[in-house]
Each structure stands twice: as structure tokens, then as C-alpha cells.
CSV table of C-alpha atoms in Angstrom, one decimal:
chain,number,residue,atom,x,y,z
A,857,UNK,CA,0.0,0.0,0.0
A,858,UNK,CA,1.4,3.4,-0.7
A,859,UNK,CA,2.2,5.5,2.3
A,860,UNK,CA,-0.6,8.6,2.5
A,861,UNK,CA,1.9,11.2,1.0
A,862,UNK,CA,3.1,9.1,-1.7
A,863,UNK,CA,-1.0,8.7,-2.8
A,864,UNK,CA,-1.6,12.7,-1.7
A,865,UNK,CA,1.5,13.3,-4.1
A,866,UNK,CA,-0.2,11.4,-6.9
A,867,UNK,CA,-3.5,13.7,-6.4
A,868,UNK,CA,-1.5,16.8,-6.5
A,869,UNK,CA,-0.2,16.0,-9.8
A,870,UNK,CA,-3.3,14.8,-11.3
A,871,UNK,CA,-5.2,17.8,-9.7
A,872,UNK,CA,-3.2,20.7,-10.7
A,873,UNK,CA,-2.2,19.2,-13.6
A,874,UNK,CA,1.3,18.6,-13.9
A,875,UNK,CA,1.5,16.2,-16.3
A,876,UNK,CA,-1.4,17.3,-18.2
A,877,UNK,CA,-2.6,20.5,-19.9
A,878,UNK,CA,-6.0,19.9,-17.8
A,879,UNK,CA,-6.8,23.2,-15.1
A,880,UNK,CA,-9.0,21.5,-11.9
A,881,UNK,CA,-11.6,23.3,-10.2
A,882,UNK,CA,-10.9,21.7,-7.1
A,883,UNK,CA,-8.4,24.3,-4.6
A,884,UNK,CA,-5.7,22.7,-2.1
A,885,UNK,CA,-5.8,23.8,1.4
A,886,UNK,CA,-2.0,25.1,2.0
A,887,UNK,CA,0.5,23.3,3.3
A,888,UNK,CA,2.2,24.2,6.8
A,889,UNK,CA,5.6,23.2,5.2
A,890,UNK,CA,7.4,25.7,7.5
A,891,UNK,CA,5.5,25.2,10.4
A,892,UNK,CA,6.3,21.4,10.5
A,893,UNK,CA,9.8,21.7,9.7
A,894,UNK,CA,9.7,23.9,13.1
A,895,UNK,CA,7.9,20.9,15.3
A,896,UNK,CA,10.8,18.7,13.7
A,897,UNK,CA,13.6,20.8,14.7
A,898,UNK,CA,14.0,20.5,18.1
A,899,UNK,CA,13.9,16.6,17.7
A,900,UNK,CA,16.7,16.9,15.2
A,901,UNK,CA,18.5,18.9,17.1
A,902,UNK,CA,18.7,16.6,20.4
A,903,UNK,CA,19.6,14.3,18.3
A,904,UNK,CA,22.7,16.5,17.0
A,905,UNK,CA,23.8,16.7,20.5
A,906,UNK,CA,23.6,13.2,21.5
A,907,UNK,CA,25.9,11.9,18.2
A,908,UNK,CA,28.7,12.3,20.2
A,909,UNK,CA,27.6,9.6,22.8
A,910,UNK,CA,27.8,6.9,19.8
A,911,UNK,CA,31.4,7.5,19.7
A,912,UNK,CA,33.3,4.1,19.2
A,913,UNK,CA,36.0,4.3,21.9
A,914,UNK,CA,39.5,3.0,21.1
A,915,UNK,CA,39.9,-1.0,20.4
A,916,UNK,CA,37.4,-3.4,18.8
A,917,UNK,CA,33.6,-2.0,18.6
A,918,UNK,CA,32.1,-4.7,20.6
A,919,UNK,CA,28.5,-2.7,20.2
A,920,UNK,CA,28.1,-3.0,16.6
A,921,UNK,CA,25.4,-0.9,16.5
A,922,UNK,CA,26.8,1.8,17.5
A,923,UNK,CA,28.6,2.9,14.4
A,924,UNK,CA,25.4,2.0,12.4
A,925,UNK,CA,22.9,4.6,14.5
A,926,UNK,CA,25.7,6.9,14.3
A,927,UNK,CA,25.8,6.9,10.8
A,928,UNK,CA,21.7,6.9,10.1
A,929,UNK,CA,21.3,9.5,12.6
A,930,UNK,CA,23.9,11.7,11.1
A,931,UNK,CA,22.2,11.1,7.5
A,932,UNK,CA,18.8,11.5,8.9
A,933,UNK,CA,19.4,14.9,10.2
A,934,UNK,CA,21.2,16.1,7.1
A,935,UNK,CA,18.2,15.0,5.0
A,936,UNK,CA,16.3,17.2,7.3
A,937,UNK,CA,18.6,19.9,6.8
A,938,UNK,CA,19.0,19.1,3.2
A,939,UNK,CA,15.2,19.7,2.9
A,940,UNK,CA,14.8,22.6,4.7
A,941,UNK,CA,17.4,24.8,2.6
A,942,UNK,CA,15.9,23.2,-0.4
A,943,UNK,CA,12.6,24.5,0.3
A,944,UNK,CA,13.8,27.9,0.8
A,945,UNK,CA,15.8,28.3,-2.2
A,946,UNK,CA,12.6,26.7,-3.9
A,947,UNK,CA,15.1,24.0,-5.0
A,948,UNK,CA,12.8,21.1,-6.4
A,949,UNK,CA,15.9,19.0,-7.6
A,950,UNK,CA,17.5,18.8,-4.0
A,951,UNK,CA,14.6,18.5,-2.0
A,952,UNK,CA,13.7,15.5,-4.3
A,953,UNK,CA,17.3,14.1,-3.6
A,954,UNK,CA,16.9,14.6,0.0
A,955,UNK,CA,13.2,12.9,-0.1
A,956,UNK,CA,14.2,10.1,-1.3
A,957,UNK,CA,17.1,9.5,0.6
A,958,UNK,CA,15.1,10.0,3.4
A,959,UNK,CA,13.2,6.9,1.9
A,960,UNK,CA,16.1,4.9,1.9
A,961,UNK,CA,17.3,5.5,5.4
A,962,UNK,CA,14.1,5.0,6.9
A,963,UNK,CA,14.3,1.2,4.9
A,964,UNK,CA,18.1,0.5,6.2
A,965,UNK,CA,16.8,1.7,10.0
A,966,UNK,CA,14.0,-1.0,9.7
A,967,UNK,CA,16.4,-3.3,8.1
A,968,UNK,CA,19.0,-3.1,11.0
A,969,UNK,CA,16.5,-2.9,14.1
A,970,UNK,CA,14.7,-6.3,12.4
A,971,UNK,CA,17.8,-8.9,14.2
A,972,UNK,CA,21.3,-8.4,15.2
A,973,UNK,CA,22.3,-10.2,11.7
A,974,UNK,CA,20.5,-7.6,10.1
A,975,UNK,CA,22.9,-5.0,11.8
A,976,UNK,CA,25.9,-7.0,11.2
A,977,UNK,CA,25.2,-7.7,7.7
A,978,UNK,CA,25.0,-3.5,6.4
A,979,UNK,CA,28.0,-3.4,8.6
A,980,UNK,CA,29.7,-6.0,6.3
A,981,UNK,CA,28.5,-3.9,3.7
A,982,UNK,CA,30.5,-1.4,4.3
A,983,UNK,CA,33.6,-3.3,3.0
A,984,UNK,CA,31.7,-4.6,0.1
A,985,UNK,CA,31.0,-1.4,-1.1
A,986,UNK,CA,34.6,-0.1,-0.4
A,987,UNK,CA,36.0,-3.0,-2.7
A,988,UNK,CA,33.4,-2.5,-5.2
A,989,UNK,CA,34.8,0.7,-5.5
A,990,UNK,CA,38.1,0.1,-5.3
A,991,UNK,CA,37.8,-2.4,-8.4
A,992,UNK,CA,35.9,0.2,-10.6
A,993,UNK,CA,39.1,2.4,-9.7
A,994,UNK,CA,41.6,0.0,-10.2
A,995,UNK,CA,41.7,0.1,-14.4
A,996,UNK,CA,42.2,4.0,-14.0
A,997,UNK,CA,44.5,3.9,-10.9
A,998,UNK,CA,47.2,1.5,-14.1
A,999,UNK,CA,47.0,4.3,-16.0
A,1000,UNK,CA,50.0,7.1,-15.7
A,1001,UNK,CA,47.4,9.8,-15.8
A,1002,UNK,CA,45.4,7.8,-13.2
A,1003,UNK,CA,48.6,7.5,-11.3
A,1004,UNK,CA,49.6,10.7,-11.0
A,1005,UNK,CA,46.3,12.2,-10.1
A,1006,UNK,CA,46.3,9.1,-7.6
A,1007,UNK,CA,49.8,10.5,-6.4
A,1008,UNK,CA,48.2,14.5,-5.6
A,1009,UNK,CA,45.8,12.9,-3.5
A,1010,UNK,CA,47.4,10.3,-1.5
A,1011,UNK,CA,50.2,10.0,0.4
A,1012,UNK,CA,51.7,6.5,-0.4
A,1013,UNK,CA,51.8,4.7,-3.9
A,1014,UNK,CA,49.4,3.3,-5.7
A,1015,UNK,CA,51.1,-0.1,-5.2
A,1016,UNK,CA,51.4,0.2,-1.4
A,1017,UNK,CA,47.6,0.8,-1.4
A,1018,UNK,CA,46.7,-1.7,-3.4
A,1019,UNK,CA,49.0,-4.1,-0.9
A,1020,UNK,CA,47.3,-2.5,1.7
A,1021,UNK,CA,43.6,-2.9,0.1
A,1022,UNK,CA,44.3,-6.3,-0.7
A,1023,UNK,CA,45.4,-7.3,3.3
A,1024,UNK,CA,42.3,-5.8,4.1
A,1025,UNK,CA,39.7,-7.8,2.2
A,1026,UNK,CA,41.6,-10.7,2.9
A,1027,UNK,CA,41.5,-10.3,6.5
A,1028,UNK,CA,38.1,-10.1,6.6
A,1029,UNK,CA,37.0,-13.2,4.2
A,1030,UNK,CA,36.4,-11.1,1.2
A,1031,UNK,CA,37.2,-11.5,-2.5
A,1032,UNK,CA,35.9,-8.4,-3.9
A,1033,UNK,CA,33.3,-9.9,-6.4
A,1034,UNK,CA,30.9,-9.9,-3.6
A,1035,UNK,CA,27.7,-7.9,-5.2
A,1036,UNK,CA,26.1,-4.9,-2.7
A,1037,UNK,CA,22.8,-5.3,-1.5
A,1038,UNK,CA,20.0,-4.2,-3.7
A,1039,UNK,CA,18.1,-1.7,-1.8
A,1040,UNK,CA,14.5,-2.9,-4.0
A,1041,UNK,CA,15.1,-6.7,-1.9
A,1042,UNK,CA,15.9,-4.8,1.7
A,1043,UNK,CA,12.6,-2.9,0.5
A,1044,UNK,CA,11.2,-6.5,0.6
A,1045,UNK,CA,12.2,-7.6,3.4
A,1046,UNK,CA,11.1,-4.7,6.0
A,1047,UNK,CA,7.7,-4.6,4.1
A,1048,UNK,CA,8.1,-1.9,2.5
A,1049,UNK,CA,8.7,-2.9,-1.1
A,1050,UNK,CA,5.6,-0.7,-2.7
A,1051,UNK,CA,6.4,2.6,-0.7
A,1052,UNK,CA,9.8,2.2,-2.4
A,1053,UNK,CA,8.8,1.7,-5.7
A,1054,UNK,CA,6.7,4.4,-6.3
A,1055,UNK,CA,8.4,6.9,-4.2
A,1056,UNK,CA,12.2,5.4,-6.1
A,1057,UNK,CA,10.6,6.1,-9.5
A,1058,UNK,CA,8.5,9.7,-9.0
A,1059,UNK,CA,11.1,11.2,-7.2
A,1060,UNK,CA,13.9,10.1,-9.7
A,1061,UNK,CA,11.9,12.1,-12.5
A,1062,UNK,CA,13.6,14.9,-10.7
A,1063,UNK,CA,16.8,13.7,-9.2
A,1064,UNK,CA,18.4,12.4,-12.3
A,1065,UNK,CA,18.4,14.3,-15.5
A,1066,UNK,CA,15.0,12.6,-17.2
A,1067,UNK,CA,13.2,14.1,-20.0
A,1068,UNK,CA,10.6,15.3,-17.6
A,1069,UNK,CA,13.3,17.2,-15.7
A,1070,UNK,CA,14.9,18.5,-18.7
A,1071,UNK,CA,12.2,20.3,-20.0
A,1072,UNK,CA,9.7,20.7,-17.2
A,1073,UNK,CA,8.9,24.4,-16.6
A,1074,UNK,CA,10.3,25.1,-12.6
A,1075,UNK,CA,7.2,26.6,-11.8
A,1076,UNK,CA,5.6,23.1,-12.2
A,1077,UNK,CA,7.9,21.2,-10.7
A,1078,UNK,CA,7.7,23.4,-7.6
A,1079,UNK,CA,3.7,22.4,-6.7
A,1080,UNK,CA,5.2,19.0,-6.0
A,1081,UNK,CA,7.4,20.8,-2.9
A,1082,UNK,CA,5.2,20.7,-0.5
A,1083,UNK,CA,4.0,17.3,-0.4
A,1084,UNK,CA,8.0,16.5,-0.4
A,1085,UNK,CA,8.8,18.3,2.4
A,1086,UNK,CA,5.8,16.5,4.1
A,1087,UNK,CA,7.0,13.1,2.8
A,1088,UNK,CA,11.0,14.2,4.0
A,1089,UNK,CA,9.5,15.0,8.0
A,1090,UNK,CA,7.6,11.9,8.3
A,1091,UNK,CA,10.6,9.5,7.2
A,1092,UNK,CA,12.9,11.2,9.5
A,1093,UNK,CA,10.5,11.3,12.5
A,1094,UNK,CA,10.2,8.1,12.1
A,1095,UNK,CA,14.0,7.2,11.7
A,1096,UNK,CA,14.6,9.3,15.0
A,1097,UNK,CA,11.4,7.4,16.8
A,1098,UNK,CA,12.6,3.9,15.8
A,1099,UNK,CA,16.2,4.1,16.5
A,1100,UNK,CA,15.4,6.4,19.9
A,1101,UNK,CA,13.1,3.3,20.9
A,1102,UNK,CA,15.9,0.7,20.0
A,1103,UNK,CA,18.9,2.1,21.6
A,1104,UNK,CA,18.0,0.8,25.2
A,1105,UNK,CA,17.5,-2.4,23.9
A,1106,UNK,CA,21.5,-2.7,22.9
A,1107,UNK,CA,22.6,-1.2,25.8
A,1108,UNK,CA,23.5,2.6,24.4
A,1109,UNK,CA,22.4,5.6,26.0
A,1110,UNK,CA,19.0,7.1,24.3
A,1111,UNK,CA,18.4,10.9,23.5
């Protein structure tokens, strides 16, 4: 089922006629886009002042949730931000970006609160994305141009990193074929496979350069704000809820 601002965001369009040259009789009641952002602040804000207790001390993290709500928190509330300065430089493109990230956060939260494997399998992640990346560098990194640029940026070799990439992954059982998790299965998993769909494929229209954002007249694309910034609050309310709710149960401090 999509979510109530995913199905209001469908109305909007139909209704006001963004994809069509139709005009509708029927009148919106405003949205209190600024006064919601200000109920949301202070939540975000406590939570800005809490990040600090998530700190991973020195030695082996044996919490291993800590780095995770470290990490969605931190995203969560720069969504937030991100939405906020993209509604008042009437920024549809960013505030899209931002919306649907939010989506995405709010999936991985619900991912990693479902079981401890959960938790320990995005952490896991986090090397199989750094070795995916590392092999789509690695043709350019051969390269003397590639090396050189390599060389401005880093402070050892290329070789020595590659050494040192190489120890890495082998330390920790991986081969660097490993494929990332799909975010349209973790979707699946948490139930929330639809919502991501639909919110995935309307709000890329914006974030990517389609036809429809291409051409679109801003004017247009701007009646679709509020309804984002809407859709942006209740994903990070509820990230901040969740994961509040949660920490006690891993034995971390709460906010």
C-alpha cells in the first residue's frame, strides 16, 4: 500500500495538472511546510547533541550498533537539513534528492532494528561497497594519468595501497566480487517494497536528468514541494522514533 503522502502526491499532480494541460476546479488547502519543519527541529536537534555519545571508543567495537545509528542519525538529520534549505531556495531537484534518501534511510533503519544479523550484515557492507569501489578504480589507478592524479591525493603509492587494500579484504574473508545489496530486496524484506517503488521512480523524475526534468517548466515542478517536504518529516520522524526506541535495547544511552 502506498504511504498517505506518496497517494496525496499522486493527487497533487493529477489535480493541478502537472502532467497534463488539464486546469482543476478543485483548490488545495495550503500546506504548513514551514511550520512542520519547526515541530521537527528540536527533535533533530537533540539528536545532534547526542551523536557524540555513539562515539566508538578506542579498540574493537564490541556494540556494533553503535557505528550504524551513528551513521543513520547523522544522514537522517542532514536529510532534514538538506530539505529545509531546499525549500527555501525553492530547490525542487535537492529537495527530491533529499526525499528520497530520506526513503532509503528509513528502509536500512528497519532493516537493522529487524535482528542483530540484520545490523551486522549493512556493517559488512560497508567493505563490500569499499571493494566494489576500489575495483571500478583500479583500471584508471594502471594508468600514468590515473597514477599521477592518484599520487596529488594520497600519500603513499598506488602499489602500497593496493597491498594494503588487498590485506584488508583478505582479513576479513572477502574476494571483492561480492555484489552490494540491492536496496528494492531490503525494501522487501522490511515490508516496504511498494512505498519504495513508487516513491524510487517519482522522485527520480527529478533527481536524475529525465526528459521530464529537462524540460519541465520550474514553476511546475515546484507544486510538488510541499508534499515532499511533508514526505521528508515523516521518514525522518520516524528514523529518529525507531532508533530512539531501539537504543535501550542494545545497551546505548537514548536521547
Amino acid at each position: 500500500m502506498l504511504s498517505y503522502h506518496v497517494r496525496y502526491l499522486f493527487a497533487v499532480a493529477k489535480e493541478r495538472a502537472i502532467l497534463g494541460g488539464m486546469q482543476s476546479a478543485l483548490k488545495f488547502p495550503p500546506i504548513p511546510v514551514e511550520q512542520i519543519f519547526a515541530q521537527l527541529h528540536e527533535q533533530v536537534d537533540k539528536v545532534s547533541a547526542f551523536l557524540p555519545a555513539l562515539d566508538r571508543g578506542e579498540g574493537t567495537d564490541d556494540n556494533c550498533y553503535r557505528g550504524i545509528f551513528k551513521g543513520l542519525l547523522m544522514e537522517a538529520r542532514d536529510g532534514f537539513t538538506n530539505a529545509v534549505e531546499a525549500w527555501k531556495a525553492k530547490d525542487y531537484r535537492r529537495l527530491a534528492w533529499a526525499t528520497r534518501s530520506l526513503v532509503e534511510l528509513k528502509i536500512w533503519t528497519k532493516y537493522v532494528l529487524a535482528s542483530k544479523d540484520n545490523a551486522l550484515a549493512l556493517n559488512r557492507e560497508y567493505d563490500v561497497d569499499g571493494s566494489n569501489l576500489w575495483a571500478l578504480l583500479k583500471p584508471a589507478l594502471n594508468t600514468d594519468a590515473g597514477q599521477q592524479l592518484f599520487a596529488q591525493i594520497f600519500p603513499i603509492p598506488v602499489s602500497e595501497m593496493t597491498t594494503k587494500v588487498q590485506q584488508h579484504l583478505d582479513s576479513i574473508g572477502l574476494t571483492g566480487d561480492e555484489d552490494y545489496m540491492r536496496m528494492a530486496q531490503v525494501a522487501k524484506e522490511v515490508g516496504l517494497a511498494g512505498e519504495y517503488k513508487y516513491t524510487n521512480a517519482i522522485l527520480s523524475k527529478f533527481v536524475h536528468a529525465t526528459g521530464l526534468s529537462i524540460l519541465v517548466v520550474p514553476e511546475q515542478a515546484q507544486v510538488m514541494m510541499p508534499m515532499n517536504c511533508i514526505g521528508a518529516c515523516i521518514n525522518v520522524k520516524q528514523i529518529l522514533d525507531d532508533i530512539q526506541a531501539h537504543l535501550p535495547k542494545v545497551g546505548l544511552p537514548s536521547y
